[in-house]
PDB file of C-alpha atoms in Angstrom:
ATOM      1  CA  UNK A   1       7.264   7.585   8.765  1.00  0.00           C
ATOM      2  CA  UNK A   2       7.214  10.215   6.074  1.00  0.00           C
ATOM      3  CA  UNK A   3       8.402   8.895   2.739  1.00  0.00           C
ATOM      4  CA  UNK A   4      11.621  10.322   1.392  1.00  0.00           C
ATOM      5  CA  UNK A   5      11.589  10.944  -2.347  1.00  0.00           C
ATOM      6  CA  UNK A   6      12.290   7.778  -4.288  1.00  0.00           C
ATOM      7  CA  UNK A   7      13.056   7.061  -7.907  1.00  0.00           C
ATOM      8  CA  UNK A   8      11.232   4.048  -9.330  1.00  0.00           C
ATOM      9  CA  UNK A   9      13.139   0.977 -10.437  1.00  0.00           C
ATOM     10  CA  UNK A  10      11.613  -1.658 -12.695  1.00  0.00           C
ATOM     11  CA  UNK A  11      12.309  -5.384 -12.606  1.00  0.00           C
ATOM     12  CA  UNK A  12      10.401  -8.566 -13.519  1.00  0.00           C
ATOM     13  CA  UNK A  13       7.027  -6.879 -14.015  1.00  0.00           C
ATOM     14  CA  UNK A  14       7.349  -4.873 -10.804  1.00  0.00           C
ATOM     15  CA  UNK A  15       7.941  -1.223 -10.060  1.00  0.00           C
ATOM     16  CA  UNK A  16       9.730  -0.530  -6.768  1.00  0.00           C
ATOM     17  CA  UNK A  17      10.022   2.721  -4.840  1.00  0.00           C
ATOM     18  CA  UNK A  18      12.613   2.334  -2.078  1.00  0.00           C
ATOM     19  CA  UNK A  19      11.878   4.882   0.645  1.00  0.00           C
ATOM     20  CA  UNK A  20      14.648   3.735   3.001  1.00  0.00           C
ATOM     21  CA  UNK A  21      12.862   2.242   6.028  1.00  0.00           C
ATOM     22  CA  UNK A  22      10.056   0.955   3.782  1.00  0.00           C
ATOM     23  CA  UNK A  23       9.340   0.139   0.151  1.00  0.00           C
ATOM     24  CA  UNK A  24       6.330   0.464  -2.105  1.00  0.00           C
ATOM     25  CA  UNK A  25       5.932  -2.209  -4.793  1.00  0.00           C
ATOM     26  CA  UNK A  26       3.499  -2.336  -7.712  1.00  0.00           C
ATOM     27  CA  UNK A  27       2.914  -5.626  -9.526  1.00  0.00           C
ATOM     28  CA  UNK A  28       0.955  -5.601 -12.789  1.00  0.00           C
ATOM     29  CA  UNK A  29      -1.009  -8.831 -12.933  1.00  0.00           C
ATOM     30  CA  UNK A  30      -3.295 -10.004 -15.711  1.00  0.00           C
ATOM     31  CA  UNK A  31      -6.387  -9.359 -13.571  1.00  0.00           C
ATOM     32  CA  UNK A  32      -5.250  -6.514 -11.309  1.00  0.00           C
ATOM     33  CA  UNK A  33      -2.636  -4.031 -10.207  1.00  0.00           C
ATOM     34  CA  UNK A  34      -1.297  -5.170  -6.829  1.00  0.00           C
ATOM     35  CA  UNK A  35       0.158  -2.595  -4.454  1.00  0.00           C
ATOM     36  CA  UNK A  36       2.415  -3.722  -1.597  1.00  0.00           C
ATOM     37  CA  UNK A  37       4.140  -1.896   1.237  1.00  0.00           C
ATOM     38  CA  UNK A  38       7.152  -3.553   2.851  1.00  0.00           C
ATOM     39  CA  UNK A  39       8.251  -2.238   6.248  1.00  0.00           C
ATOM     40  CA  UNK A  40      11.880  -3.281   6.599  1.00  0.00           C
ATOM     41  CA  UNK A  41      12.209  -3.406  10.375  1.00  0.00           C
ATOM     42  CA  UNK A  42       9.928  -4.160  13.305  1.00  0.00           C
ATOM     43  CA  UNK A  43       7.689  -1.358  14.534  1.00  0.00           C
ATOM     44  CA  UNK A  44       5.855  -0.957  17.812  1.00  0.00           C
ATOM     45  CA  UNK A  45       2.166  -0.198  17.880  1.00  0.00           C
ATOM     46  CA  UNK A  46      -0.247   0.137  14.986  1.00  0.00           C
ATOM     47  CA  UNK A  47       0.911   1.156  11.525  1.00  0.00           C
ATOM     48  CA  UNK A  48      -1.108   3.650   9.499  1.00  0.00           C
ATOM     49  CA  UNK A  49      -0.635   4.036   5.761  1.00  0.00           C
ATOM     50  CA  UNK A  50      -2.324   7.041   4.176  1.00  0.00           C
ATOM     51  CA  UNK A  51      -2.490   7.133   0.409  1.00  0.00           C
ATOM     52  CA  UNK A  52      -3.338  10.487  -1.180  1.00  0.00           C
ATOM     53  CA  UNK A  53      -5.363  10.006  -4.353  1.00  0.00           C
ATOM     54  CA  UNK A  54      -5.975  12.565  -7.081  1.00  0.00           C
ATOM     55  CA  UNK A  55      -8.593  11.508  -9.608  1.00  0.00           C
ATOM     56  CA  UNK A  56     -11.657  12.596 -11.532  1.00  0.00           C
ATOM     57  CA  UNK A  57     -13.386   9.562 -10.026  1.00  0.00           C
ATOM     58  CA  UNK A  58     -15.325   9.677  -6.746  1.00  0.00           C
ATOM     59  CA  UNK A  59     -14.572   7.227  -3.895  1.00  0.00           C
ATOM     60  CA  UNK A  60     -17.381   5.116  -2.430  1.00  0.00           C
ATOM     61  CA  UNK A  61     -16.517   2.880   0.542  1.00  0.00           C
ATOM     62  CA  UNK A  62     -18.531  -0.224   1.376  1.00  0.00           C
ATOM     63  CA  UNK A  63     -20.392  -0.294   4.694  1.00  0.00           C
ATOM     64  CA  UNK A  64     -17.641  -2.225   6.492  1.00  0.00           C
ATOM     65  CA  UNK A  65     -14.802  -0.149   5.043  1.00  0.00           C
ATOM     66  CA  UNK A  66     -13.110  -3.224   3.545  1.00  0.00           C
ATOM     67  CA  UNK A  67     -13.158  -1.878  -0.014  1.00  0.00           C
ATOM     68  CA  UNK A  68     -13.421   1.405  -1.882  1.00  0.00           C
ATOM     69  CA  UNK A  69     -14.841   1.757  -5.372  1.00  0.00           C
ATOM     70  CA  UNK A  70     -13.901   4.735  -7.490  1.00  0.00           C
ATOM     71  CA  UNK A  71     -16.875   5.633  -9.640  1.00  0.00           C
ATOM     72  CA  UNK A  72     -17.365   7.875 -12.666  1.00  0.00           C
ATOM     73  CA  UNK A  73     -20.030  10.584 -13.039  1.00  0.00           C
ATOM     74  CA  UNK A  74     -22.618   7.947 -14.057  1.00  0.00           C
ATOM     75  CA  UNK A  75     -21.955   5.888 -10.910  1.00  0.00           C
ATOM     76  CA  UNK A  76     -20.078   3.152 -12.771  1.00  0.00           C
ATOM     77  CA  UNK A  77     -17.193   1.625 -10.790  1.00  0.00           C
ATOM     78  CA  UNK A  78     -13.926   2.080 -12.697  1.00  0.00           C
ATOM     79  CA  UNK A  79     -11.433   1.026 -10.022  1.00  0.00           C
ATOM     80  CA  UNK A  80     -11.752  -1.009  -6.817  1.00  0.00           C
ATOM     81  CA  UNK A  81      -9.290  -0.950  -3.926  1.00  0.00           C
ATOM     82  CA  UNK A  82      -9.850  -4.105  -1.841  1.00  0.00           C
ATOM     83  CA  UNK A  83      -8.431  -7.170  -0.142  1.00  0.00           C
ATOM     84  CA  UNK A  84      -5.965  -5.281   2.056  1.00  0.00           C
ATOM     85  CA  UNK A  85      -4.060  -7.392   4.575  1.00  0.00           C
ATOM     86  CA  UNK A  86      -0.892  -7.361   6.627  1.00  0.00           C
ATOM     87  CA  UNK A  87       1.588 -10.217   6.744  1.00  0.00           C
ATOM     88  CA  UNK A  88       4.484 -10.460   9.150  1.00  0.00           C
ATOM     89  CA  UNK A  89       7.870 -12.057   8.505  1.00  0.00           C
ATOM     90  CA  UNK A  90       6.562 -15.428   9.771  1.00  0.00           C
ATOM     91  CA  UNK A  91       3.678 -15.349   7.272  1.00  0.00           C
ATOM     92  CA  UNK A  92       0.891 -14.544   9.752  1.00  0.00           C
ATOM     93  CA  UNK A  93      -1.891 -12.628   8.012  1.00  0.00           C
ATOM     94  CA  UNK A  94      -4.301 -10.067   9.493  1.00  0.00           C
ATOM     95  CA  UNK A  95      -7.121  -8.242   7.706  1.00  0.00           C
ATOM     96  CA  UNK A  96      -6.940  -4.459   7.622  1.00  0.00           C
ATOM     97  CA  UNK A  97      -9.570  -1.779   7.910  1.00  0.00           C
TER      98      UNK A  97
END
């Protein structure tokens, strides 16, 4: 699915982009920024989410591909993308790669 343009809406510490068949939600927590994708109807087969990133930081994936650190020119991690999982409507959770 290619995302149609969406205007952000803000509510209860969350920012929501409603793309029609799916939504993107950002939750600012005290310890992290949580990013969620909600697919609104059942899909068949695997789902792939590609996130284009523009930054002055360089990505460095761990050996298993479970997390990506974004490091500065000195090699210091400044941002970590990790703990990705999928959860279905029934609450079943699967790790992602």
